[in-house]
Tab-separated table of C-alpha atoms in Angstrom:
chain	number	residue	atom	x	y	z
A	1	MET	CA	-13.047	15.251	13.222
A	2	ILE	CA	-13.392	12.408	10.718
A	3	ILE	CA	-10.608	12.434	8.127
A	4	ALA	CA	-11.468	10.447	5.012
A	5	ASP	CA	-9.066	9.793	2.122
A	6	THR	CA	-10.889	8.350	-0.877
A	7	HIS	CA	-7.821	7.495	-2.963
A	8	ASN	CA	-4.502	6.083	-1.732
A	9	ASP	CA	-2.759	3.513	-3.977
A	10	LEU	CA	-0.916	1.887	-1.088
A	11	LEU	CA	-2.079	-1.592	-2.198
A	12	ASP	CA	-0.090	-1.072	-5.388
A	13	ALA	CA	3.030	-0.324	-3.337
A	14	ILE	CA	2.551	-3.463	-1.225
A	15	VAL	CA	1.498	-6.099	-3.769
A	16	TYR	CA	4.884	-6.159	-5.539
A	17	ARG	CA	6.587	-7.294	-2.335
A	18	PRO	CA	6.899	-10.932	-1.246
A	19	VAL	CA	3.677	-12.188	0.297
A	20	ASP	CA	5.210	-12.545	3.759
A	21	GLN	CA	6.084	-8.824	3.700
A	22	TRP	CA	2.585	-7.549	2.870
A	23	VAL	CA	1.329	-7.134	6.427
A	24	PRO	CA	4.647	-6.033	7.986
A	25	HIS	CA	5.171	-3.414	5.269
A	26	PHE	CA	1.707	-1.966	5.816
A	27	ARG	CA	2.221	-2.015	9.569
A	28	ASP	CA	5.681	-0.424	9.464
A	29	GLN	CA	5.416	1.947	6.494
A	30	TRP	CA	1.807	2.980	5.982
A	31	LEU	CA	0.004	2.615	9.302
A	32	PRO	CA	2.215	5.210	11.067
A	33	GLN	CA	1.547	7.693	8.251
A	34	LEU	CA	-2.213	7.147	8.461
A	35	HIS	CA	-2.134	7.605	12.232
A	36	ALA	CA	0.050	10.717	11.949
A	37	GLY	CA	-2.424	12.217	9.491
A	38	GLY	CA	-5.443	11.312	11.602
A	39	VAL	CA	-6.920	9.278	8.726
A	40	ASN	CA	-9.694	7.052	10.025
A	41	LEU	CA	-11.548	6.263	6.782
A	42	GLN	CA	-9.370	5.046	3.920
A	43	VAL	CA	-10.506	3.964	0.458
A	44	LEU	CA	-8.082	1.485	-1.125
A	45	PRO	CA	-8.178	1.506	-4.939
A	46	VAL	CA	-7.253	-1.617	-6.882
A	47	PHE	CA	-5.272	-0.238	-9.832
A	48	ILE	CA	-3.852	-2.647	-12.394
A	49	ASP	CA	-0.652	-1.626	-14.167
A	50	ASP	CA	-0.495	-1.918	-17.951
A	51	CYS	CA	1.879	-4.878	-17.818
A	52	PHE	CA	-0.945	-7.068	-16.459
A	53	ARG	CA	-3.502	-6.080	-19.107
A	54	PRO	CA	-5.412	-7.832	-20.453
A	55	GLU	CA	-4.472	-11.430	-19.661
A	56	GLY	CA	-3.263	-10.993	-16.097
A	57	ALA	CA	-5.649	-8.236	-15.010
A	58	LEU	CA	-8.093	-10.405	-13.094
A	59	ARG	CA	-5.309	-12.332	-11.365
A	60	GLN	CA	-3.639	-9.093	-10.242
A	61	THR	CA	-7.009	-7.695	-9.156
A	62	LEU	CA	-7.520	-10.719	-6.916
A	63	ARG	CA	-3.977	-10.460	-5.524
A	64	MET	CA	-4.528	-6.829	-4.533
A	65	ILE	CA	-7.853	-7.638	-2.911
A	66	GLU	CA	-6.055	-10.391	-1.025
A	67	VAL	CA	-3.515	-7.812	0.200
A	68	ALA	CA	-6.364	-5.770	1.697
A	69	HIS	CA	-7.868	-8.801	3.431
A	70	ARG	CA	-4.513	-9.862	4.868
A	71	ILE	CA	-3.838	-6.333	6.115
A	72	ALA	CA	-7.193	-6.332	7.904
A	73	GLU	CA	-6.653	-9.809	9.333
A	74	GLY	CA	-3.067	-9.023	10.321
A	75	ASP	CA	-3.928	-5.865	12.276
A	76	PRO	CA	-7.502	-6.398	13.508
A	77	ASP	CA	-7.047	-4.024	16.435
A	78	THR	CA	-6.085	-1.081	14.210
A	79	VAL	CA	-7.949	-1.525	10.900
A	80	LYS	CA	-11.186	-3.076	9.666
A	81	LEU	CA	-12.180	-3.925	6.092
A	82	CYS	CA	-15.703	-2.518	5.784
A	83	VAL	CA	-18.559	-3.433	3.458
A	84	ASP	CA	-21.304	-1.089	4.662
A	85	GLY	CA	-22.019	1.913	6.841
A	86	ALA	CA	-22.525	-0.208	9.950
A	87	ASP	CA	-19.066	-1.719	9.532
A	88	ILE	CA	-17.554	1.750	9.156
A	89	ASP	CA	-19.279	2.987	12.309
A	90	GLU	CA	-18.094	-0.106	14.201
A	91	ALA	CA	-14.499	0.574	13.102
A	92	LEU	CA	-14.647	4.259	14.010
A	93	ASN	CA	-16.297	3.591	17.358
A	94	GLY	CA	-13.518	1.103	18.114
A	95	ASP	CA	-10.811	3.621	17.224
A	96	ARG	CA	-9.833	1.608	14.149
A	97	ILE	CA	-9.235	2.792	10.589
A	98	ALA	CA	-12.120	1.844	8.307
A	99	LEU	CA	-10.859	0.434	5.002
A	100	VAL	CA	-13.078	0.360	1.889
A	101	LEU	CA	-12.116	-1.431	-1.341
A	102	ALA	CA	-12.530	0.241	-4.751
A	103	LEU	CA	-11.838	-0.824	-8.336
A	104	GLU	CA	-9.998	1.687	-10.489
A	105	SER	CA	-10.884	1.024	-14.147
A	106	ALA	CA	-11.892	-2.637	-13.560
A	107	PRO	CA	-9.767	-4.210	-16.346
A	108	GLY	CA	-10.136	-7.576	-14.626
A	109	VAL	CA	-13.877	-7.525	-15.303
A	110	GLY	CA	-13.895	-6.672	-18.999
A	111	GLU	CA	-17.224	-7.576	-20.583
A	112	ASP	CA	-17.852	-10.331	-18.027
A	113	VAL	CA	-20.128	-8.084	-16.015
A	114	GLU	CA	-21.224	-10.953	-13.757
A	115	LEU	CA	-17.782	-10.689	-12.138
A	116	MET	CA	-18.938	-7.454	-10.499
A	117	GLU	CA	-20.922	-9.612	-8.101
A	118	THR	CA	-17.906	-11.872	-7.530
A	119	LEU	CA	-15.770	-8.855	-6.618
A	120	TYR	CA	-18.618	-7.467	-4.540
A	121	ARG	CA	-18.617	-10.716	-2.517
A	122	LEU	CA	-14.903	-10.114	-1.900
A	123	GLY	CA	-15.603	-6.690	-0.423
A	124	VAL	CA	-15.402	-4.201	-3.312
A	125	ARG	CA	-17.839	-1.338	-2.737
A	126	ILE	CA	-16.750	1.388	-5.210
A	127	ALA	CA	-15.764	1.077	-8.872
A	128	SER	CA	-14.841	3.066	-11.957
A	129	LEU	CA	-14.881	1.670	-15.496
A	130	ALA	CA	-11.927	3.392	-17.200
A	131	HIS	CA	-8.558	4.985	-16.510
A	132	PHE	CA	-6.912	7.372	-19.000
A	133	GLY	CA	-7.582	5.196	-22.035
A	134	ARG	CA	-10.231	2.920	-23.525
A	135	THR	CA	-11.669	-0.209	-21.942
A	136	SER	CA	-14.408	-2.574	-23.056
A	137	LEU	CA	-16.763	-0.741	-20.676
A	138	ALA	CA	-16.038	2.957	-21.259
A	139	ASP	CA	-13.517	5.568	-22.393
A	140	GLY	CA	-11.259	7.363	-19.958
A	141	SER	CA	-10.773	11.118	-19.875
A	142	GLY	CA	-7.745	10.879	-22.166
A	143	GLU	CA	-10.136	9.782	-24.925
A	144	ASP	CA	-12.484	12.778	-24.598
A	145	ALA	CA	-12.096	13.601	-28.290
A	146	THR	CA	-13.998	10.431	-29.218
A	147	GLY	CA	-17.159	11.692	-27.503
A	148	SER	CA	-17.810	8.123	-26.399
A	149	ARG	CA	-20.390	7.138	-23.801
A	150	LEU	CA	-20.455	3.853	-21.890
A	151	THR	CA	-20.487	0.741	-24.047
A	152	ARG	CA	-23.340	-1.765	-23.892
A	153	ALA	CA	-21.296	-3.824	-21.421
A	154	GLY	CA	-20.540	-0.647	-19.468
A	155	VAL	CA	-24.239	0.132	-19.140
A	156	ALA	CA	-24.807	-3.416	-17.888
A	157	ALA	CA	-21.943	-3.030	-15.398
A	158	PHE	CA	-23.407	0.239	-14.159
A	159	ALA	CA	-26.835	-1.364	-13.667
A	160	GLU	CA	-25.228	-4.245	-11.805
A	161	MET	CA	-23.387	-1.851	-9.500
A	162	GLU	CA	-26.610	-0.032	-8.675
A	163	ARG	CA	-28.347	-3.344	-7.960
A	164	LEU	CA	-25.572	-4.553	-5.693
A	165	GLY	CA	-25.165	-1.306	-3.779
A	166	MET	CA	-21.745	-0.297	-5.118
A	167	ILE	CA	-20.912	3.386	-5.601
A	168	PHE	CA	-19.980	4.439	-9.136
A	169	ASP	CA	-16.775	6.489	-9.381
A	170	VAL	CA	-16.622	9.013	-12.257
A	171	SER	CA	-12.962	9.973	-11.731
A	172	HIS	CA	-11.021	9.209	-14.950
A	173	LEU	CA	-14.233	8.763	-16.957
A	174	SER	CA	-14.599	10.619	-20.256
A	175	ALA	CA	-16.760	13.745	-20.381
A	176	ALA	CA	-19.427	11.980	-22.431
A	177	GLY	CA	-19.234	9.038	-20.046
A	178	VAL	CA	-19.891	11.261	-17.026
A	179	GLU	CA	-22.922	12.729	-18.791
A	180	HIS	CA	-24.151	9.215	-19.646
A	181	VAL	CA	-23.781	8.013	-16.052
A	182	LEU	CA	-25.632	11.016	-14.647
A	183	GLU	CA	-28.482	10.364	-17.080
A	184	MET	CA	-28.815	6.772	-15.854
A	185	ALA	CA	-28.046	7.136	-12.141
A	186	THR	CA	-30.776	6.499	-9.606
A	187	ARG	CA	-28.312	6.687	-6.706
A	188	PRO	CA	-25.547	9.190	-5.856
A	189	VAL	CA	-22.210	8.815	-7.622
A	190	MET	CA	-18.821	10.137	-6.521
A	191	ALA	CA	-15.508	11.271	-7.915
A	192	THR	CA	-12.871	9.718	-5.681
A	193	HIS	CA	-9.996	11.952	-6.882
A	194	SER	CA	-10.829	14.830	-9.232
A	195	SER	CA	-10.300	18.587	-9.157
A	196	ALA	CA	-11.774	21.648	-10.905
A	197	ARG	CA	-11.260	22.156	-14.627
A	198	ALA	CA	-12.219	25.819	-14.321
A	199	LEU	CA	-8.962	26.354	-12.409
A	200	ARG	CA	-6.726	23.888	-14.268
A	201	ASP	CA	-7.713	22.924	-17.792
A	202	HIS	CA	-6.713	19.273	-17.798
A	203	HIS	CA	-8.940	16.407	-18.906
A	204	ARG	CA	-8.572	14.721	-15.507
A	205	ASN	CA	-10.493	17.565	-13.871
A	206	LEU	CA	-14.259	18.127	-13.813
A	207	THR	CA	-16.061	21.032	-15.450
A	208	ASP	CA	-18.507	23.192	-13.502
A	209	ALA	CA	-21.361	21.577	-15.419
A	210	GLN	CA	-20.185	18.140	-14.336
A	211	LEU	CA	-19.791	19.321	-10.746
A	212	LYS	CA	-23.334	20.681	-10.746
A	213	GLY	CA	-24.628	17.437	-12.217
A	214	ILE	CA	-22.976	15.366	-9.496
A	215	ALA	CA	-24.339	17.729	-6.818
A	216	ASP	CA	-27.863	17.438	-8.268
A	217	ASN	CA	-27.384	13.667	-8.167
A	218	GLY	CA	-26.549	13.852	-4.450
A	219	GLY	CA	-22.943	12.792	-4.948
A	220	VAL	CA	-19.583	13.914	-3.598
A	221	VAL	CA	-16.456	15.108	-5.419
A	222	CYS	CA	-13.199	14.430	-3.578
A	223	VAL	CA	-10.414	16.823	-4.519
A	224	ASN	CA	-7.187	15.401	-5.968
A	225	PHE	CA	-3.957	16.702	-4.393
A	226	PHE	CA	-1.660	15.819	-7.334
A	227	ALA	CA	0.048	19.175	-7.874
A	228	PRO	CA	0.214	19.280	-11.716
A	229	PHE	CA	-3.562	18.737	-11.864
A	230	LEU	CA	-4.043	21.807	-9.651
A	231	HIS	CA	-1.786	24.360	-11.356
A	232	GLU	CA	0.801	24.572	-14.119
A	233	SER	CA	3.642	25.725	-11.874
A	234	ASP	CA	2.542	26.948	-8.435
A	235	PHE	CA	2.625	23.682	-6.521
A	236	THR	CA	1.432	24.960	-3.145
A	237	ILE	CA	-1.311	24.170	-0.673
A	238	ASP	CA	-2.980	27.474	-1.556
A	239	ARG	CA	-3.734	26.158	-5.021
A	240	LEU	CA	-5.263	23.033	-3.500
A	241	VAL	CA	-7.478	25.173	-1.286
A	242	ASP	CA	-8.481	27.181	-4.367
A	243	HIS	CA	-9.874	23.983	-5.901
A	244	ILE	CA	-11.656	23.006	-2.681
A	245	GLU	CA	-13.250	26.438	-2.444
A	246	HIS	CA	-14.241	26.494	-6.117
A	247	ILE	CA	-15.858	23.064	-5.966
A	248	ALA	CA	-17.673	23.965	-2.735
A	249	GLY	CA	-18.895	27.173	-4.378
A	250	VAL	CA	-20.269	25.303	-7.393
A	251	MET	CA	-21.658	22.205	-5.665
A	252	GLY	CA	-22.380	23.304	-2.109
A	253	ILE	CA	-20.388	22.450	0.992
A	254	ARG	CA	-22.150	19.103	1.506
A	255	HIS	CA	-20.745	17.669	-1.724
A	256	VAL	CA	-16.973	18.065	-1.234
A	257	GLY	CA	-14.400	15.640	0.125
A	258	LEU	CA	-10.708	14.802	-0.204
A	259	GLY	CA	-9.150	12.257	-2.572
A	260	PRO	CA	-5.434	13.005	-2.270
A	261	ASP	CA	-3.990	10.372	-4.645
A	262	PHE	CA	-0.652	10.315	-2.805
A	263	VAL	CA	1.615	8.859	-5.504
A	264	LYS	CA	5.131	9.914	-4.495
A	265	GLU	CA	5.927	6.866	-2.384
A	266	VAL	CA	3.985	4.537	-4.658
A	267	LEU	CA	5.955	5.685	-7.712
A	268	GLU	CA	9.223	5.340	-5.812
A	269	ASP	CA	8.290	1.811	-4.744
A	270	THR	CA	7.074	0.565	-8.122
A	271	THR	CA	9.129	2.373	-10.790
A	272	PRO	CA	12.596	1.041	-11.663
A	273	PRO	CA	15.358	3.680	-11.461
A	274	CYS	CA	16.410	2.779	-14.994
A	275	CYS	CA	13.238	3.997	-16.643
A	276	GLU	CA	11.467	6.379	-14.320
A	277	ALA	CA	8.451	8.008	-15.916
A	278	GLN	CA	8.936	11.762	-16.192
A	279	PHE	CA	5.496	12.702	-17.511
A	280	ILE	CA	2.003	11.283	-17.534
A	281	GLU	CA	-0.809	12.774	-19.601
A	282	GLY	CA	1.389	15.789	-20.311
A	283	VAL	CA	2.253	16.677	-16.705
A	284	PRO	CA	5.393	15.946	-14.652
A	285	THR	CA	5.265	13.071	-12.171
A	286	ASP	CA	7.809	14.489	-9.731
A	287	LYS	CA	5.990	17.628	-8.545
A	288	PHE	CA	4.197	17.580	-5.202
A	289	ILE	CA	2.774	20.034	-2.685
A	290	PRO	CA	5.329	20.421	0.133
A	291	GLY	CA	4.072	18.623	3.223
A	292	LEU	CA	1.384	16.774	1.263
A	293	GLU	CA	3.505	14.015	-0.228
A	294	GLY	CA	1.748	11.446	1.971
A	295	PRO	CA	-1.046	10.812	4.479
A	296	SER	CA	0.736	12.371	7.447
A	297	GLY	CA	0.153	15.811	5.923
A	298	MET	CA	-3.650	15.663	5.973
A	299	PRO	CA	-4.021	18.040	8.970
A	300	LEU	CA	-2.304	20.737	6.881
A	301	VAL	CA	-5.439	20.918	4.742
A	302	ALA	CA	-7.625	21.684	7.741
A	303	GLU	CA	-5.115	24.318	8.863
A	304	ALA	CA	-5.096	25.929	5.402
A	305	LEU	CA	-8.902	26.068	5.298
A	306	LYS	CA	-8.893	27.621	8.769
A	307	LYS	CA	-6.508	30.321	7.554
A	308	ARG	CA	-8.948	31.093	4.730
A	309	GLY	CA	-11.602	31.787	7.328
A	310	TRP	CA	-13.564	28.569	7.077
A	311	PRO	CA	-15.703	27.717	10.127
A	312	ASP	CA	-14.835	24.507	11.963
A	313	ASP	CA	-18.107	22.794	11.023
A	314	ASP	CA	-17.497	23.305	7.289
A	315	ILE	CA	-13.904	22.124	7.599
A	316	ALA	CA	-15.139	18.956	9.276
A	317	LEU	CA	-17.568	18.313	6.410
A	318	VAL	CA	-14.847	18.514	3.774
A	319	MET	CA	-12.221	16.619	5.777
A	320	GLY	CA	-14.414	13.555	5.994
A	321	GLN	CA	-17.969	13.943	7.265
A	322	ASN	CA	-19.485	14.307	3.782
A	323	VAL	CA	-17.834	11.073	2.612
A	324	LEU	CA	-18.830	9.270	5.800
A	325	ASP	CA	-22.454	10.351	5.382
A	326	LEU	CA	-22.456	9.161	1.747
A	327	PHE	CA	-21.013	5.785	2.714
A	328	ARG	CA	-23.466	5.369	5.574
A	329	THR	CA	-26.435	5.744	3.238
A	330	GLU	CA	-25.112	4.223	0.003
A	331	LEU	CA	-22.813	1.322	0.897
A	332	LYS	CA	-25.156	-1.611	1.123
A	333	ARG	CA	-24.998	-5.352	1.126
A	334	GLY	CA	-27.065	-5.429	-2.038
A	335	THR	CA	-29.803	-7.642	-3.422
A	336	LYS	CA	-29.389	-11.106	-4.886
A	337	LYS	CA	-30.831	-12.305	-8.148
């Protein structure tokens, strides 16, 4: 069974360490967790903390991309940084973890859309254009009240991504932005870490209409494991499975994946004890599903789906095959101007 995780901020936990600790920390702290969880396809988002925006955003973006390259070069027998479906198949066939780089919000690009190609050359194959707030390219879901679509620069960035062969990520995008993207898209899009708004009314989740639109577009929605986005108080694996089942019921089984967004260790590694954030976007940051605080818990999801009566073939699709199939067809080396 392929297990694909489309959102793990481990680069953020590594980049703050001294450069000579980047590879050893990944090898000692994260690689055992990925192996324990059976993860063999891992998307690595490049998320830029507010303290680097705007002036230092591009520099920090490049540093995090460098972390990914050094990890791949430091452990070539266990991981491979992949730029297309053939690379992913080569990694999997060699019993290595396939790593795929993604931009989360792309603050380092700003309105300089030509930098999308620069970052593409460095291995980035997935990108979103906003986080919770506003960027020069689009509004995030926290700005839904504005009703804003992509900006002119955002439309240009989207067109450039389609030309290059990058996958557009609608997670964190405003509701109007998702609608705008689906109107323009000629290729499948994905949500790397989003859950169902019908079950938990939070702006970070997707409505049934949005889910149907992404399914019609041929895309995949990968369910977020962050407990407060799944339920107000019942932080259990059953509530996660509820979201998986709802999204599969709305979109069809071929359009569902897993985007855990394991943040417990990342927050512990990057947040000073003096000023630990207690809430983000109105939800607590210290609530997690027992056993699913990190990658080693991924098999628990398959077990929970099995208990709900899911057949093995459908479980395999959700655990990773759907994402693998999308990447095989949509991750390309692109065309040059």
